[in-house]
Amino acid sequence: KSESAKIKAYILGLSDSIKGEVTSSRPANLKEAVCMAYKLMEQKSQARDEKILEGKKRKWEQ
């Protein structure tokens, strides 16, 4: 498989929430696509964790 075919196959397997962002970044190789996806997943995970903590703080304060 060519590098672009590998990138397309990798992006197809990503969740919809980050697929567009990785595609629009136009990664030059598979490593760039994987790194970009990893960073985006980390950011989304961190944002989700912060929302959960905020919800727990609010419940505690009530």
Tab-separated table of N, CA and C in Angstrom:
chain	number	residue	atom	x	y	z
A	1	LYS	N	0.839	-1.202	0.000
A	1	LYS	CA	0.000	0.000	0.000
A	1	LYS	C	0.872	1.250	0.000
A	2	SER	N	0.364	2.272	-0.650
A	2	SER	CA	1.087	3.543	-0.647
A	2	SER	C	0.864	4.252	0.689
A	3	GLU	N	1.692	5.226	0.962
A	3	GLU	CA	1.587	5.983	2.212
A	3	GLU	C	0.227	6.676	2.317
A	4	SER	N	-0.245	7.251	1.225
A	4	SER	CA	-1.539	7.945	1.272
A	4	SER	C	-2.683	6.967	1.525
A	5	ALA	N	-2.588	5.752	1.016
A	5	ALA	CA	-3.614	4.737	1.272
A	5	ALA	C	-3.610	4.334	2.740
A	6	LYS	N	-2.432	4.221	3.329
A	6	LYS	CA	-2.328	3.892	4.752
A	6	LYS	C	-2.932	4.998	5.605
A	7	ILE	N	-2.660	6.251	5.237
A	7	ILE	CA	-3.197	7.398	5.981
A	7	ILE	C	-4.723	7.398	5.903
A	8	LYS	N	-5.264	7.196	4.696
A	8	LYS	CA	-6.722	7.173	4.522
A	8	LYS	C	-7.352	6.063	5.345
A	9	ALA	N	-6.748	4.885	5.335
A	9	ALA	CA	-7.273	3.757	6.104
A	9	ALA	C	-7.236	4.059	7.599
A	10	TYR	N	-6.166	4.677	8.055
A	10	TYR	CA	-6.051	5.028	9.471
A	10	TYR	C	-7.128	6.040	9.861
A	11	ILE	N	-7.288	7.069	9.047
A	11	ILE	CA	-8.266	8.119	9.346
A	11	ILE	C	-9.688	7.559	9.351
A	12	LEU	N	-9.981	6.615	8.457
A	12	LEU	CA	-11.314	6.002	8.431
A	12	LEU	C	-11.651	5.313	9.751
A	13	GLY	N	-10.644	4.817	10.442
A	13	GLY	CA	-10.869	4.122	11.701
A	13	GLY	C	-11.010	5.031	12.910
A	14	LEU	N	-10.780	6.321	12.725
A	14	LEU	CA	-10.868	7.259	13.847
A	14	LEU	C	-12.316	7.594	14.173
A	15	SER	N	-12.537	8.082	15.381
A	15	SER	CA	-13.884	8.507	15.761
A	15	SER	C	-14.257	9.765	14.984
A	16	ASP	N	-15.550	9.943	14.780
A	16	ASP	CA	-16.027	11.081	13.994
A	16	ASP	C	-15.596	12.415	14.588
A	17	SER	N	-15.438	12.458	15.907
A	17	SER	CA	-15.117	13.727	16.563
A	17	SER	C	-13.729	14.256	16.214
A	18	ILE	N	-12.816	13.387	15.788
A	18	ILE	CA	-11.476	13.871	15.429
A	18	ILE	C	-11.107	13.603	13.975
A	19	LYS	N	-11.911	12.801	13.296
A	19	LYS	CA	-11.620	12.433	11.906
A	19	LYS	C	-11.439	13.667	11.018
A	20	GLY	N	-12.351	14.613	11.121
A	20	GLY	CA	-12.288	15.810	10.288
A	20	GLY	C	-11.065	16.651	10.560
A	21	GLU	N	-10.714	16.769	11.839
A	21	GLU	CA	-9.550	17.578	12.201
A	21	GLU	C	-8.254	16.967	11.678
A	22	VAL	N	-8.130	15.661	11.776
A	22	VAL	CA	-6.925	14.992	11.268
A	22	VAL	C	-6.874	15.097	9.743
A	23	THR	N	-8.010	14.916	9.092
A	23	THR	CA	-8.064	15.020	7.632
A	23	THR	C	-7.686	16.423	7.176
A	24	SER	N	-8.229	17.437	7.843
A	24	SER	CA	-7.968	18.817	7.418
A	24	SER	C	-6.526	19.242	7.668
A	25	SER	N	-5.831	18.543	8.567
A	25	SER	CA	-4.425	18.881	8.817
A	25	SER	C	-3.521	18.380	7.688
A	26	ARG	N	-4.076	17.549	6.809
A	26	ARG	CA	-3.354	16.982	5.659
A	26	ARG	C	-1.978	16.412	6.050
A	27	PRO	N	-1.982	15.353	6.861
A	27	PRO	CA	-0.702	14.771	7.279
A	27	PRO	C	0.098	14.241	6.090
A	28	ALA	N	1.398	14.489	6.125
A	28	ALA	CA	2.277	14.071	5.024
A	28	ALA	C	2.592	12.578	5.079
A	29	ASN	N	2.560	12.015	6.282
A	29	ASN	CA	2.842	10.586	6.416
A	29	ASN	C	2.019	10.000	7.556
A	30	LEU	N	2.076	8.696	7.696
A	30	LEU	CA	1.267	8.004	8.694
A	30	LEU	C	1.632	8.440	10.108
A	31	LYS	N	2.908	8.661	10.351
A	31	LYS	CA	3.341	9.076	11.686
A	31	LYS	C	2.694	10.405	12.077
A	32	GLU	N	2.635	11.352	11.152
A	32	GLU	CA	1.992	12.640	11.437
A	32	GLU	C	0.512	12.449	11.757
A	33	ALA	N	-0.156	11.580	11.014
A	33	ALA	CA	-1.578	11.319	11.241
A	33	ALA	C	-1.795	10.719	12.625
A	34	VAL	N	-0.958	9.766	12.994
A	34	VAL	CA	-1.079	9.114	14.301
A	34	VAL	C	-0.807	10.116	15.424
A	35	CYS	N	0.233	10.926	15.278
A	35	CYS	CA	0.564	11.922	16.306
A	35	CYS	C	-0.554	12.938	16.469
A	36	MET	N	-1.093	13.403	15.364
A	36	MET	CA	-2.185	14.376	15.401
A	36	MET	C	-3.404	13.778	16.091
A	37	ALA	N	-3.757	12.555	15.729
A	37	ALA	CA	-4.914	11.890	16.327
A	37	ALA	C	-4.695	11.685	17.821
A	38	TYR	N	-3.497	11.286	18.203
A	38	TYR	CA	-3.191	11.062	19.615
A	38	TYR	C	-3.348	12.356	20.414
A	39	LYS	N	-2.807	13.457	19.886
A	39	LYS	CA	-2.909	14.744	20.581
A	39	LYS	C	-4.364	15.177	20.726
A	40	LEU	N	-5.137	14.998	19.677
A	40	LEU	CA	-6.551	15.378	19.734
A	40	LEU	C	-7.321	14.519	20.731
A	41	MET	N	-7.027	13.221	20.760
A	41	MET	CA	-7.700	12.339	21.718
A	41	MET	C	-7.338	12.722	23.147
A	42	GLU	N	-6.074	13.063	23.376
A	42	GLU	CA	-5.645	13.504	24.703
A	42	GLU	C	-6.379	14.770	25.119
A	43	GLN	N	-6.486	15.737	24.206
A	43	GLN	CA	-7.176	16.991	24.509
A	43	GLN	C	-8.642	16.741	24.833
A	44	LYS	N	-9.296	15.910	24.057
A	44	LYS	CA	-10.712	15.628	24.284
A	44	LYS	C	-10.909	14.872	25.590
A	45	SER	N	-10.007	13.972	25.892
A	45	SER	CA	-10.081	13.225	27.141
A	45	SER	C	-9.896	14.153	28.335
A	46	GLN	N	-8.940	15.059	28.231
A	46	GLN	CA	-8.676	16.006	29.305
A	46	GLN	C	-9.872	16.937	29.500
A	47	ALA	N	-10.458	17.403	28.415
A	47	ALA	CA	-11.625	18.284	28.495
A	47	ALA	C	-12.798	17.549	29.141
A	48	ARG	N	-12.990	16.279	28.789
A	48	ARG	CA	-14.066	15.483	29.381
A	48	ARG	C	-13.839	15.302	30.878
A	49	ASP	N	-12.599	15.014	31.264
A	49	ASP	CA	-12.283	14.841	32.679
A	49	ASP	C	-12.527	16.123	33.461
A	50	GLU	N	-12.182	17.273	32.866
A	50	GLU	CA	-12.407	18.550	33.536
A	50	GLU	C	-13.896	18.815	33.723
A	51	LYS	N	-14.723	18.455	32.734
A	51	LYS	CA	-16.172	18.632	32.858
A	51	LYS	C	-16.714	17.755	33.978
A	52	ILE	N	-16.216	16.537	34.063
A	52	ILE	CA	-16.663	15.623	35.116
A	52	ILE	C	-16.304	16.192	36.481
A	53	LEU	N	-15.076	16.691	36.617
A	53	LEU	CA	-14.652	17.280	37.889
A	53	LEU	C	-15.490	18.501	38.239
A	54	GLU	N	-15.790	19.337	37.261
A	54	GLU	CA	-16.626	20.515	37.503
A	54	GLU	C	-17.996	20.089	38.011
A	55	GLY	N	-18.558	19.060	37.419
A	55	GLY	CA	-19.857	18.554	37.847
A	55	GLY	C	-19.815	18.055	39.274
A	56	LYS	N	-18.738	17.382	39.654
A	56	LYS	CA	-18.604	16.881	41.021
A	56	LYS	C	-18.419	18.021	42.004
A	57	LYS	N	-17.672	19.053	41.619
A	57	LYS	CA	-17.478	20.206	42.496
A	57	LYS	C	-18.806	20.890	42.761
A	58	ARG	N	-19.599	21.051	41.727
A	58	ARG	CA	-20.889	21.722	41.884
A	58	ARG	C	-21.797	20.927	42.807
A	59	LYS	N	-21.823	19.619	42.669
A	59	LYS	CA	-22.659	18.792	43.533
A	59	LYS	C	-22.190	18.896	44.977
A	60	TRP	N	-20.888	18.942	45.182
A	60	TRP	CA	-20.326	19.017	46.522
A	60	TRP	C	-20.664	20.348	47.183
A	61	GLU	N	-20.637	21.425	46.403
A	61	GLU	CA	-20.884	22.761	46.940
A	61	GLU	C	-22.346	22.972	47.302
A	62	GLN	N	-23.253	22.212	46.743
A	62	GLN	CA	-24.687	22.425	46.988
A	62	GLN	C	-25.112	21.995	48.345
